[in-house]
């Protein structure tokens, strides 16, 4: 199966809300929410995508012709290249009523296991799904990292304890920006935005490296670090929680400089190719998260479709490193890109 076939199959299976555009740039889905789109007026996902296009590569092929090593590590886990697939809470509500998020998580983790990557999975809102996700993680060499919704603290702690009951995951996270997700607001009960103190308490309960997802400012990043976060995800939830915030590519460098290696910096939002992975690394990211294209690839070929997309990302990253003079991930430097956001 090649990537064009994956997209062709996805068009038949994904339902009417996603147009399976040639490039997943947020234009086809606009404000389709529930669905794959962005919060009204619907420009957020496209803003993220466009920002990566404003970063150009400095090509340099006057370097020794040696092997390319794309591998990296995340809290002791060796990744084949610096990408993880992103959390999705429900596909039944977002795409087709008969779809099952448990199968999506299973196929994602299977693909990650076979390609040496990690799947950051949403624990969702249903205990039945949460239990199935834990079993799936254990079945697939523990290659899943739970990302929990900002529900009431006792509910988050309950989920963390359940995750730790057998084999603890590599890390755990809370997605703080889901506080703004229109169709989830009603389901979070007394949950919602979290204070530094609440995050500090949740970090202690996690007992494994703690991730805060949904940071978009230097101030927010410093608050997450103060709370003890071991990693932050620079993310605006793919434009789904607030419109007219900057693109993640625009704030990544200043946030990464401010964090200054006190926490790992992960970024998502409009990252579509291995070229984008290279750019994110050059701007200071330790890892990239990709969501929508993985979902499309699932509809286009389940595990095989996702593997096909991962293979494409890997080849693109390898080629970009080769052409810009980087032989290993730590060789990727700021001077290898030029950035013009204005
Ligand atoms: C249909 C859909 C459902 C999502 N559900 C969740 C979720 O439950 N938890 C979460 O942390 N992020 C969720 N996200 C956000 C993604 O994990 C990610 O932050 C965002 O889509 C940006 O990445 P992308 O541009 O590669 O899609 C969801 C995104 C989409 C499109």
Tab-separated table of C-alpha atoms in Angstrom, residues 74-212:
chain	number	residue	atom	x	y	z
A	74	UNK	CA	12.116	10.034	25.363
A	75	UNK	CA	12.435	9.273	29.083
A	76	UNK	CA	14.599	6.263	28.328
A	77	UNK	CA	12.481	4.964	25.410
A	78	UNK	CA	14.395	4.752	22.149
A	79	UNK	CA	12.389	6.298	19.310
A	80	UNK	CA	13.268	5.516	15.687
A	81	UNK	CA	12.704	9.187	14.890
A	82	UNK	CA	11.326	12.164	16.877
A	83	UNK	CA	7.595	11.793	16.407
A	84	UNK	CA	4.633	10.460	18.374
A	85	UNK	CA	1.016	10.033	17.285
A	86	UNK	CA	-1.467	12.278	19.054
A	87	UNK	CA	-4.419	11.762	21.356
A	88	UNK	CA	-7.989	11.612	20.056
A	89	UNK	CA	-10.829	11.238	22.546
A	90	UNK	CA	-13.634	9.928	20.381
A	91	UNK	CA	-14.134	9.119	16.727
A	92	UNK	CA	-17.742	8.000	17.139
A	93	UNK	CA	-18.806	11.571	17.892
A	94	UNK	CA	-16.322	13.188	15.497
A	95	UNK	CA	-16.672	10.958	12.403
A	96	UNK	CA	-19.059	7.958	12.140
A	97	UNK	CA	-21.442	6.624	14.824
A	98	UNK	CA	-20.137	3.060	14.339
A	99	UNK	CA	-16.425	3.974	14.763
A	100	UNK	CA	-14.605	2.729	17.861
A	101	UNK	CA	-11.780	4.730	19.452
A	102	UNK	CA	-10.486	1.534	21.096
A	103	UNK	CA	-9.685	0.130	17.664
A	104	UNK	CA	-7.974	3.384	16.638
A	105	UNK	CA	-5.747	3.265	19.729
A	106	UNK	CA	-5.011	-0.418	19.144
A	107	UNK	CA	-3.957	0.119	15.520
A	108	UNK	CA	-1.949	3.230	16.412
A	109	UNK	CA	-0.029	1.411	19.141
A	110	UNK	CA	0.501	-1.599	16.856
A	111	UNK	CA	1.951	0.691	14.173
A	112	UNK	CA	4.090	2.505	16.754
A	113	UNK	CA	5.344	-0.787	18.139
A	114	UNK	CA	6.363	-1.980	14.689
A	115	UNK	CA	8.053	1.326	13.768
A	116	UNK	CA	9.734	2.108	17.110
A	117	UNK	CA	7.521	5.060	18.023
A	118	UNK	CA	5.034	6.001	20.770
A	119	UNK	CA	1.297	6.726	20.718
A	120	UNK	CA	0.033	9.426	23.076
A	121	UNK	CA	-3.537	8.271	23.628
A	122	UNK	CA	-6.493	10.155	25.046
A	123	UNK	CA	-8.030	8.359	27.992
A	124	UNK	CA	-11.409	9.670	26.781
A	125	UNK	CA	-14.356	10.014	29.104
A	126	UNK	CA	-15.701	6.470	29.409
A	127	UNK	CA	-14.268	3.987	31.997
A	128	UNK	CA	-14.856	1.149	29.491
A	129	UNK	CA	-12.553	2.861	26.982
A	130	UNK	CA	-9.991	3.703	29.671
A	131	UNK	CA	-9.712	0.049	30.696
A	132	UNK	CA	-9.436	-1.122	27.092
A	133	UNK	CA	-6.661	1.421	26.456
A	134	UNK	CA	-4.612	0.094	29.371
A	135	UNK	CA	-4.959	-3.480	28.080
A	136	UNK	CA	-3.973	-2.284	24.600
A	137	UNK	CA	-0.903	-0.497	25.952
A	138	UNK	CA	0.227	-3.649	27.752
A	139	UNK	CA	-0.369	-5.762	24.632
A	140	UNK	CA	1.810	-3.423	22.553
A	141	UNK	CA	5.046	-3.311	24.591
A	142	UNK	CA	3.903	-0.361	26.707
A	143	UNK	CA	4.240	2.003	23.743
A	144	UNK	CA	1.287	4.193	24.811
A	145	UNK	CA	1.355	7.361	26.912
A	146	UNK	CA	-1.994	8.351	28.476
A	147	UNK	CA	-3.110	11.980	28.134
A	148	UNK	CA	-5.986	12.692	30.515
A	149	UNK	CA	-8.729	15.301	30.057
A	150	UNK	CA	-8.902	18.181	32.573
A	151	UNK	CA	-11.727	16.623	34.552
A	152	UNK	CA	-12.139	17.084	38.325
A	153	UNK	CA	-8.870	16.267	40.156
A	154	UNK	CA	-10.197	13.146	41.898
A	155	UNK	CA	-11.257	11.713	38.548
A	156	UNK	CA	-7.774	12.380	37.076
A	157	UNK	CA	-6.115	10.770	40.111
A	158	UNK	CA	-8.411	7.750	39.768
A	159	UNK	CA	-7.315	7.342	36.134
A	160	UNK	CA	-3.653	7.752	37.053
A	161	UNK	CA	-3.940	5.055	39.720
A	162	UNK	CA	-5.629	2.714	37.248
A	163	UNK	CA	-2.815	3.324	34.743
A	164	UNK	CA	-0.196	2.507	37.411
A	165	UNK	CA	-1.962	-0.602	38.663
A	166	UNK	CA	-0.087	-3.102	36.504
A	167	UNK	CA	2.845	-1.801	34.441
A	168	UNK	CA	3.175	1.985	34.738
A	169	UNK	CA	3.285	3.835	31.445
A	170	UNK	CA	6.472	5.605	30.404
A	171	UNK	CA	4.867	8.970	31.250
A	172	UNK	CA	1.415	10.493	31.798
A	173	UNK	CA	-0.085	13.838	30.938
A	174	UNK	CA	-3.004	16.188	31.415
A	175	UNK	CA	-4.334	18.250	28.515
A	176	UNK	CA	-5.099	21.611	30.118
A	177	UNK	CA	-6.360	23.389	27.007
A	178	UNK	CA	-9.268	20.949	26.571
A	179	UNK	CA	-10.932	23.304	29.056
A	180	UNK	CA	-11.951	25.266	25.942
A	181	UNK	CA	-13.293	22.435	23.815
A	182	UNK	CA	-16.960	23.289	23.129
A	183	UNK	CA	-18.373	19.749	23.107
A	184	UNK	CA	-16.327	18.658	26.161
A	185	UNK	CA	-17.049	21.571	28.487
A	186	UNK	CA	-20.263	19.973	29.660
A	187	UNK	CA	-18.587	16.584	30.302
A	188	UNK	CA	-15.760	17.811	32.514
A	189	UNK	CA	-17.973	18.311	35.573
A	190	UNK	CA	-16.108	20.509	38.017
A	191	UNK	CA	-12.951	20.144	35.899
A	192	UNK	CA	-11.548	22.773	33.559
A	193	UNK	CA	-8.526	25.050	33.830
A	194	UNK	CA	-5.875	23.962	36.367
A	195	UNK	CA	-3.776	26.032	38.793
A	196	UNK	CA	-0.038	25.524	39.397
A	197	UNK	CA	-0.897	23.898	42.761
A	198	UNK	CA	-3.332	21.467	41.149
A	199	UNK	CA	-0.769	20.504	38.509
A	200	UNK	CA	1.916	20.060	41.183
A	201	UNK	CA	-0.374	17.705	43.102
A	202	UNK	CA	-1.212	15.751	39.904
A	203	UNK	CA	2.482	15.456	39.054
A	204	UNK	CA	3.088	13.819	42.437
A	205	UNK	CA	0.213	11.400	41.915
A	206	UNK	CA	1.481	10.429	38.453
A	207	UNK	CA	4.628	8.751	39.839
A	208	UNK	CA	6.081	8.757	36.288
A	209	UNK	CA	7.296	11.725	34.165
A	210	UNK	CA	4.441	14.205	33.959
A	211	UNK	CA	3.402	16.006	30.754
A	212	UNK	CA	1.328	19.199	30.471
